Amino acid sequence: MSPQHGREATLLPHDVSPPRPDSTAFMCPYCEAVLSNPSAAQCESCLRPLPQKGTPVLRVLFPAGELKISVGQHLVLGRDAGQSPVAATFTQYDNVSRRHSTVWLDPAGTAWVRDEGSTNGTFVNGERLPRGVEAPLRDGDQLRLAADVTGTVQLS
Ligand SMILES: [Zn+2]
């Protein structure tokens, strides 16, 4: 006759906190423990202080334009507007591939670049990256596409 209050009590409201885009990405940069609180002052696993960078932004300053990459954004560099949203920065360079490399910024504030099988190569400080290998980018690094399209990395 009366409703089953016990069962109703288990119908808790859904968790309304916004889903994380990739919870596994919030890792301690030192011990790679998954962080339950990415903004904590120290890692709960290895107890080392965590980087407190606020919202990091990656910029790459090319002669023909400045690229800005936010955390979580993967930016394809290349000459083909169908492949790269920043193709206009590279259209004047015939030796840059249509889809040349990808740069991104992870939640720990580390910037990365990966060559996408470009014809003339992706270089960090003069060193050619093997195709498909993810290489970290540091503030002040020189990121070069092909022979002479060089951008300066700014990480803040
Ligand atoms: Zn740790």
Coordinates of N, CA and C and ligand atoms in Angstrom, one line a residue:
M1 N 0.8 -1.2 0.0 CA 0.0 0.0 0.0 C 0.9 1.3 0.0
S2 N 1.9 1.3 0.8 CA 2.8 2.5 0.8 C 3.9 2.2 -0.2
P3 N 4.4 3.2 -0.9 CA 5.6 3.0 -1.8 C 6.8 2.5 -1.1
Q4 N 7.7 1.9 -1.8 CA 8.9 1.3 -1.2 C 9.9 2.5 -1.0
H5 N 9.9 3.1 0.1 CA 10.7 4.2 0.3 C 12.2 3.9 0.2
G6 N 12.5 2.6 0.6 CA 13.9 2.2 0.6 C 14.4 2.2 -0.8
R7 N 13.6 1.8 -1.8 CA 14.1 1.8 -3.2 C 14.2 3.2 -3.7
E8 N 13.2 4.0 -3.4 CA 13.2 5.4 -3.9 C 14.5 6.1 -3.4
A9 N 14.9 5.8 -2.2 CA 16.0 6.4 -1.6 C 17.3 6.2 -2.4
T10 N 17.3 5.1 -3.1 CA 18.5 4.8 -3.9 C 18.5 5.6 -5.2
L11 N 17.4 6.2 -5.6 CA 17.4 6.9 -6.9 C 18.0 8.3 -6.7
L12 N 19.3 8.3 -6.5 CA 19.9 9.6 -6.3 C 20.0 10.4 -7.6
P13 N 20.0 11.7 -7.5 CA 20.2 12.5 -8.7 C 21.5 12.2 -9.4
H14 N 21.5 12.3 -10.7 CA 22.7 12.1 -11.4 C 23.8 13.1 -11.0
D15 N 25.0 12.6 -11.1 CA 26.1 13.5 -10.9 C 26.1 14.6 -12.0
V16 N 26.0 15.8 -11.6 CA 25.8 16.9 -12.6 C 27.2 17.6 -12.9
S17 N 28.2 17.2 -12.3 CA 29.5 17.8 -12.6 C 29.9 17.5 -14.0
P18 N 30.5 18.5 -14.7 CA 30.8 18.3 -16.2 C 31.8 17.1 -16.3
P19 N 31.6 16.3 -17.3 CA 32.5 15.2 -17.5 C 33.9 15.7 -17.9
R20 N 34.9 15.1 -17.5 CA 36.3 15.4 -17.9 C 36.5 14.9 -19.3
P21 N 37.1 15.7 -20.2 CA 37.4 15.2 -21.5 C 38.2 14.0 -21.6
D22 N 39.1 13.8 -20.7 CA 40.0 12.6 -20.7 C 40.6 12.5 -19.3
S23 N 39.9 11.7 -18.4 CA 40.3 11.7 -17.0 C 41.7 11.1 -16.9
T24 N 42.1 10.3 -17.8 CA 43.4 9.7 -17.6 C 44.5 10.7 -17.9
A25 N 44.2 11.8 -18.5 CA 45.2 12.8 -18.9 C 45.6 13.6 -17.6
F26 N 44.8 13.5 -16.5 CA 45.2 14.3 -15.4 C 46.2 13.4 -14.5
M27 N 47.4 13.4 -14.9 CA 48.4 12.5 -14.3 C 49.5 13.4 -13.7
C28 N 50.1 12.8 -12.6 CA 51.2 13.4 -12.0 C 52.4 13.4 -13.1
P29 N 53.0 14.5 -13.4 CA 54.1 14.5 -14.4 C 55.3 13.7 -13.9
Y30 N 55.4 13.4 -12.6 CA 56.6 12.7 -12.1 C 56.4 11.2 -12.0
C31 N 55.3 10.8 -11.3 CA 55.1 9.4 -11.1 C 53.9 8.8 -11.9
E32 N 53.2 9.7 -12.7 CA 52.1 9.3 -13.5 C 50.9 8.7 -12.8
A33 N 50.8 9.0 -11.5 CA 49.6 8.6 -10.8 C 48.4 9.5 -11.3
V34 N 47.3 8.9 -11.4 CA 46.1 9.6 -11.9 C 45.7 10.5 -10.7
L35 N 45.5 11.8 -10.9 CA 45.2 12.7 -9.9 C 43.7 12.9 -9.7
S36 N 43.2 12.7 -8.5 CA 41.8 12.9 -8.3 C 41.5 14.4 -8.2
N37 N 42.5 15.2 -7.8 CA 42.4 16.6 -7.8 C 43.5 17.3 -8.5
P38 N 43.4 17.5 -9.8 CA 44.5 18.0 -10.6 C 45.0 19.4 -10.1
S39 N 44.2 20.1 -9.4 CA 44.7 21.4 -8.9 C 45.3 21.4 -7.5
A40 N 45.5 20.2 -7.0 CA 46.2 20.1 -5.7 C 47.6 20.6 -5.7
A41 N 48.1 21.0 -4.6 CA 49.4 21.5 -4.5 C 50.5 20.5 -4.7
Q42 N 50.2 19.2 -4.3 CA 51.2 18.2 -4.4 C 50.5 16.9 -4.8
C43 N 51.3 16.0 -5.4 CA 50.8 14.7 -5.8 C 50.5 13.9 -4.6
E44 N 49.3 13.2 -4.6 CA 48.9 12.4 -3.4 C 49.7 11.1 -3.4
S45 N 50.3 10.8 -4.5 CA 51.0 9.5 -4.5 C 52.5 9.7 -4.2
C46 N 53.2 10.6 -4.9 CA 54.7 10.7 -4.7 C 55.0 11.9 -3.8
L47 N 53.9 12.8 -3.5 CA 54.0 13.9 -2.7 C 54.9 15.0 -3.2
R48 N 55.3 14.9 -4.5 CA 56.0 16.0 -5.1 C 55.1 17.2 -5.4
P49 N 55.6 18.4 -5.3 CA 54.7 19.5 -5.7 C 54.4 19.5 -7.2
L50 N 53.1 19.8 -7.4 CA 52.6 19.7 -8.8 C 52.8 21.1 -9.4
P51 N 53.0 21.2 -10.8 CA 53.1 22.5 -11.4 C 51.8 23.3 -11.2
Q52 N 52.0 24.5 -10.9 CA 50.9 25.4 -10.7 C 51.0 26.5 -11.8
K53 N 50.5 26.2 -12.9 CA 50.7 27.1 -14.1 C 49.4 27.9 -14.4
G54 N 48.4 27.7 -13.6 CA 47.1 28.3 -14.1 C 46.7 27.7 -15.3
T55 N 46.4 28.4 -16.3 CA 46.0 27.8 -17.6 C 47.1 28.0 -18.6
P56 N 47.9 27.0 -18.9 CA 49.0 27.2 -19.8 C 48.5 27.4 -21.2
V57 N 49.3 28.1 -22.0 CA 49.0 28.4 -23.4 C 50.3 28.2 -24.1
L58 N 50.2 27.5 -25.3 CA 51.3 27.3 -26.2 C 51.2 28.2 -27.3
R59 N 52.3 28.9 -27.6 CA 52.3 29.7 -28.9 C 53.5 29.3 -29.7
V60 N 53.3 29.3 -31.0 CA 54.4 29.0 -31.9 C 54.4 30.2 -32.9
L61 N 55.5 31.0 -32.8 CA 55.6 32.2 -33.6 C 56.4 31.9 -35.0
F62 N 55.6 31.8 -36.0 CA 56.1 31.6 -37.4 C 56.2 32.9 -38.0
P63 N 57.1 33.1 -39.0 CA 57.2 34.3 -39.7 C 55.9 34.8 -40.3
A64 N 55.0 33.9 -40.8 CA 53.8 34.3 -41.4 C 52.6 34.3 -40.4
G65 N 52.8 34.1 -39.2 CA 51.7 34.1 -38.2 C 52.0 33.4 -36.9
E66 N 51.3 33.8 -35.9 CA 51.4 33.2 -34.6 C 50.3 32.2 -34.3
L67 N 50.7 31.0 -34.0 CA 49.7 30.0 -33.6 C 49.5 29.9 -32.1
K68 N 48.3 29.8 -31.7 CA 48.0 29.7 -30.3 C 47.2 28.4 -30.0
I69 N 47.7 27.6 -29.1 CA 47.1 26.3 -28.8 C 46.8 26.2 -27.3
S70 N 45.6 25.9 -27.0 CA 45.1 25.8 -25.6 C 45.2 24.3 -25.2
V71 N 45.1 24.1 -23.8 CA 45.1 22.8 -23.3 C 44.0 21.9 -24.0
G72 N 44.4 20.7 -24.4 CA 43.4 19.8 -25.0 C 43.3 20.0 -26.5
Q73 N 43.8 21.1 -27.0 CA 43.6 21.3 -28.5 C 44.7 20.7 -29.2
H74 N 44.4 19.9 -30.3 CA 45.4 19.4 -31.2 C 45.4 20.2 -32.5
L75 N 46.5 20.8 -32.8 CA 46.5 21.6 -34.0 C 47.4 21.0 -35.1
V76 N 46.7 20.7 -36.2 CA 47.5 20.1 -37.4 C 48.1 21.3 -38.2
L77 N 49.4 21.2 -38.4 CA 50.1 22.2 -39.2 C 50.3 21.6 -40.6
G78 N 49.9 22.4 -41.6 CA 50.1 21.9 -43.0 C 49.6 22.9 -44.0
R79 N 49.7 22.6 -45.3 CA 49.4 23.6 -46.3 C 47.9 23.4 -46.8
D80 N 47.3 22.3 -46.4 CA 46.0 22.0 -47.0 C 44.9 22.5 -46.0
A81 N 44.1 23.4 -46.5 CA 43.0 23.9 -45.6 C 42.0 22.9 -45.2
G82 N 41.9 21.8 -45.9 CA 41.1 20.7 -45.5 C 41.7 19.9 -44.4
Q83 N 42.9 20.0 -44.2 CA 43.6 19.2 -43.1 C 44.0 20.1 -41.9
S84 N 44.4 21.3 -42.2 CA 44.9 22.2 -41.2 C 44.1 23.5 -41.1
P85 N 43.6 23.8 -39.9 CA 42.9 25.1 -39.7 C 43.8 26.3 -39.9
V86 N 45.1 26.1 -39.8 CA 46.0 27.2 -40.0 C 46.9 27.1 -41.3
A87 N 46.2 26.5 -42.3 CA 46.9 26.3 -43.6 C 47.4 27.7 -44.2
A88 N 46.7 28.8 -43.9 CA 47.1 30.0 -44.4 C 48.5 30.5 -44.0
T89 N 48.9 30.0 -42.8 CA 50.3 30.3 -42.3 C 51.3 29.7 -43.2
F90 N 51.0 28.6 -43.9 CA 52.0 27.8 -44.6 C 51.8 27.7 -46.1
T91 N 50.8 28.3 -46.6 CA 50.5 28.1 -48.1 C 51.6 28.6 -49.0
Q92 N 52.4 29.6 -48.5 CA 53.4 30.1 -49.3 C 54.7 29.2 -49.4
Y93 N 54.7 28.2 -48.6 CA 55.9 27.3 -48.5 C 55.6 26.0 -49.2
D94 N 56.2 25.8 -50.4 CA 55.9 24.6 -51.2 C 56.5 23.3 -50.5
N95 N 57.5 23.5 -49.7 CA 58.1 22.3 -49.1 C 57.4 21.8 -47.8
V96 N 56.4 22.6 -47.4 CA 55.6 22.1 -46.2 C 54.5 21.2 -46.8
S97 N 54.4 20.0 -46.1 CA 53.4 19.0 -46.6 C 52.0 19.5 -46.3
R98 N 51.0 18.9 -47.1 CA 49.6 19.3 -46.9 C 49.2 19.0 -45.5
R99 N 49.7 17.9 -44.9 CA 49.5 17.6 -43.5 C 50.8 17.3 -42.9
H100 N 51.4 18.2 -42.2 CA 52.8 18.1 -41.9 C 53.1 17.6 -40.5
S101 N 52.6 18.3 -39.5 CA 52.8 17.9 -38.1 C 51.6 18.3 -37.2
T102 N 51.6 17.7 -36.0 CA 50.5 18.1 -35.1 C 51.2 18.6 -33.8
V103 N 50.7 19.7 -33.3 CA 51.2 20.2 -32.0 C 50.0 20.3 -31.0
W104 N 50.3 20.0 -29.7 CA 49.3 20.1 -28.7 C 49.9 20.3 -27.4
L105 N 49.0 20.6 -26.4 CA 49.4 20.9 -25.1 C 48.6 20.0 -24.1
D106 N 49.3 19.3 -23.3 CA 48.5 18.4 -22.4 C 48.2 19.1 -21.1
P107 N 47.3 18.5 -20.3 CA 46.8 19.1 -19.1 C 47.9 19.4 -18.0
A108 N 49.0 18.7 -18.1 CA 50.1 19.0 -17.2 C 50.9 20.2 -17.6
G109 N 50.6 20.8 -18.8 CA 51.3 22.0 -19.3 C 52.5 21.6 -20.2
T110 N 52.6 20.4 -20.6 CA 53.7 20.0 -21.5 C 53.2 20.1 -22.9
A111 N 54.0 20.7 -23.8 CA 53.7 20.8 -25.2 C 54.4 19.7 -26.0
W112 N 53.7 19.3 -27.0 CA 54.2 18.1 -27.8 C 54.1 18.4 -29.3
V113 N 54.9 17.8 -30.1 CA 54.8 17.8 -31.5 C 55.1 16.4 -32.1
R114 N 54.3 16.2 -33.2 CA 54.5 14.8 -33.8 C 54.5 15.1 -35.3
D115 N 55.5 14.5 -36.0 CA 55.5 14.6 -37.4 C 54.5 13.6 -38.0
E116 N 53.7 14.1 -39.0 CA 52.6 13.3 -39.6 C 53.0 12.6 -40.9
G117 N 54.3 12.3 -41.0 CA 54.7 11.7 -42.2 C 55.0 12.7 -43.3
S118 N 55.5 13.8 -42.9 CA 55.7 14.9 -43.9 C 56.9 14.5 -44.8
T119 N 56.9 15.1 -46.0 CA 57.9 14.8 -47.0 C 59.3 15.3 -46.5
N120 N 59.3 16.5 -46.0 CA 60.5 17.2 -45.8 C 60.9 17.3 -44.3
G121 N 60.1 16.7 -43.4 CA 60.5 16.6 -42.0 C 60.1 17.7 -41.1
T122 N 60.0 17.3 -39.8 CA 59.7 18.2 -38.7 C 61.0 18.1 -37.8
F123 N 61.4 19.3 -37.4 CA 62.7 19.4 -36.7 C 62.5 20.2 -35.4
V124 N 63.1 19.7 -34.3 CA 63.1 20.5 -33.0 C 64.5 20.8 -32.7
N125 N 64.8 22.1 -32.7 CA 66.2 22.5 -32.5 C 67.2 21.8 -33.4
G126 N 66.8 21.7 -34.7 CA 67.6 21.1 -35.7 C 67.6 19.6 -35.8
E127 N 66.9 19.0 -34.9 CA 67.0 17.5 -34.9 C 65.7 17.0 -35.6
R128 N 65.8 16.1 -36.6 CA 64.6 15.6 -37.3 C 63.9 14.6 -36.4
L129 N 62.6 14.7 -36.3 CA 61.8 13.7 -35.6 C 61.4 12.6 -36.5
P130 N 61.6 11.4 -35.9 CA 61.1 10.2 -36.7 C 59.6 10.3 -36.8
R131 N 59.0 9.9 -38.0 CA 57.6 10.0 -38.2 C 56.8 9.3 -37.1
G132 N 55.8 10.1 -36.6 CA 54.9 9.5 -35.6 C 55.3 9.6 -34.2
V133 N 56.6 10.0 -33.9 CA 57.1 10.0 -32.6 C 56.7 11.4 -31.9
E134 N 56.2 11.3 -30.7 CA 55.8 12.5 -29.9 C 57.0 13.0 -29.2
A135 N 57.3 14.3 -29.5 CA 58.5 14.9 -28.9 C 58.0 16.1 -28.1
P136 N 58.6 16.3 -26.9 CA 58.2 17.5 -26.1 C 58.8 18.8 -26.6
L137 N 58.0 19.9 -26.4 CA 58.5 21.2 -26.8 C 58.6 22.0 -25.6
R138 N 59.8 22.7 -25.5 CA 60.0 23.6 -24.3 C 60.0 25.1 -24.8
D139 N 59.8 25.9 -23.8 CA 59.8 27.3 -24.1 C 61.2 27.7 -24.7
G140 N 61.1 28.4 -25.9 CA 62.3 28.8 -26.5 C 62.8 27.8 -27.6
D141 N 62.2 26.7 -27.7 CA 62.6 25.7 -28.7 C 62.3 26.3 -30.1
Q142 N 63.1 25.8 -31.1 CA 62.9 26.2 -32.5 C 62.2 25.0 -33.2
L143 N 61.0 25.2 -33.6 CA 60.2 24.2 -34.3 C 60.3 24.5 -35.8
R144 N 60.9 23.6 -36.6 CA 61.0 23.8 -38.0 C 60.3 22.8 -38.8
L145 N 59.6 23.3 -39.8 CA 59.0 22.4 -40.8 C 59.8 22.5 -42.1
A146 N 60.1 21.4 -42.6 CA 61.0 21.3 -43.8 C 62.3 22.1 -43.7
A147 N 62.8 22.7 -44.7 CA 64.1 23.2 -44.6 C 64.2 24.6 -43.9
D148 N 63.1 25.4 -44.0 CA 63.3 26.8 -43.6 C 62.1 27.5 -43.0
V149 N 61.1 26.7 -42.6 CA 60.0 27.3 -42.0 C 60.1 27.1 -40.5
T150 N 60.6 28.1 -39.8 CA 61.0 28.0 -38.4 C 60.1 28.8 -37.5
G151 N 59.5 28.2 -36.5 CA 58.7 28.9 -35.5 C 59.4 28.8 -34.1
T152 N 59.2 29.8 -33.3 CA 59.7 29.8 -31.9 C 58.6 29.4 -31.0
V153 N 58.9 28.5 -30.1 CA 58.0 28.0 -29.1 C 57.9 28.9 -27.9
Q154 N 56.7 29.3 -27.5 CA 56.5 30.1 -26.3 C 55.5 29.3 -25.5
L155 N 55.9 29.0 -24.3 CA 55.1 28.2 -23.4 C 54.9 29.0 -22.1
S156 N 53.7 29.3 -21.8 CA 53.5 30.1 -20.5 C 52.3 29.6 -19.8
Ligands
ZN1 ZN 53.3 11.8 -8.3

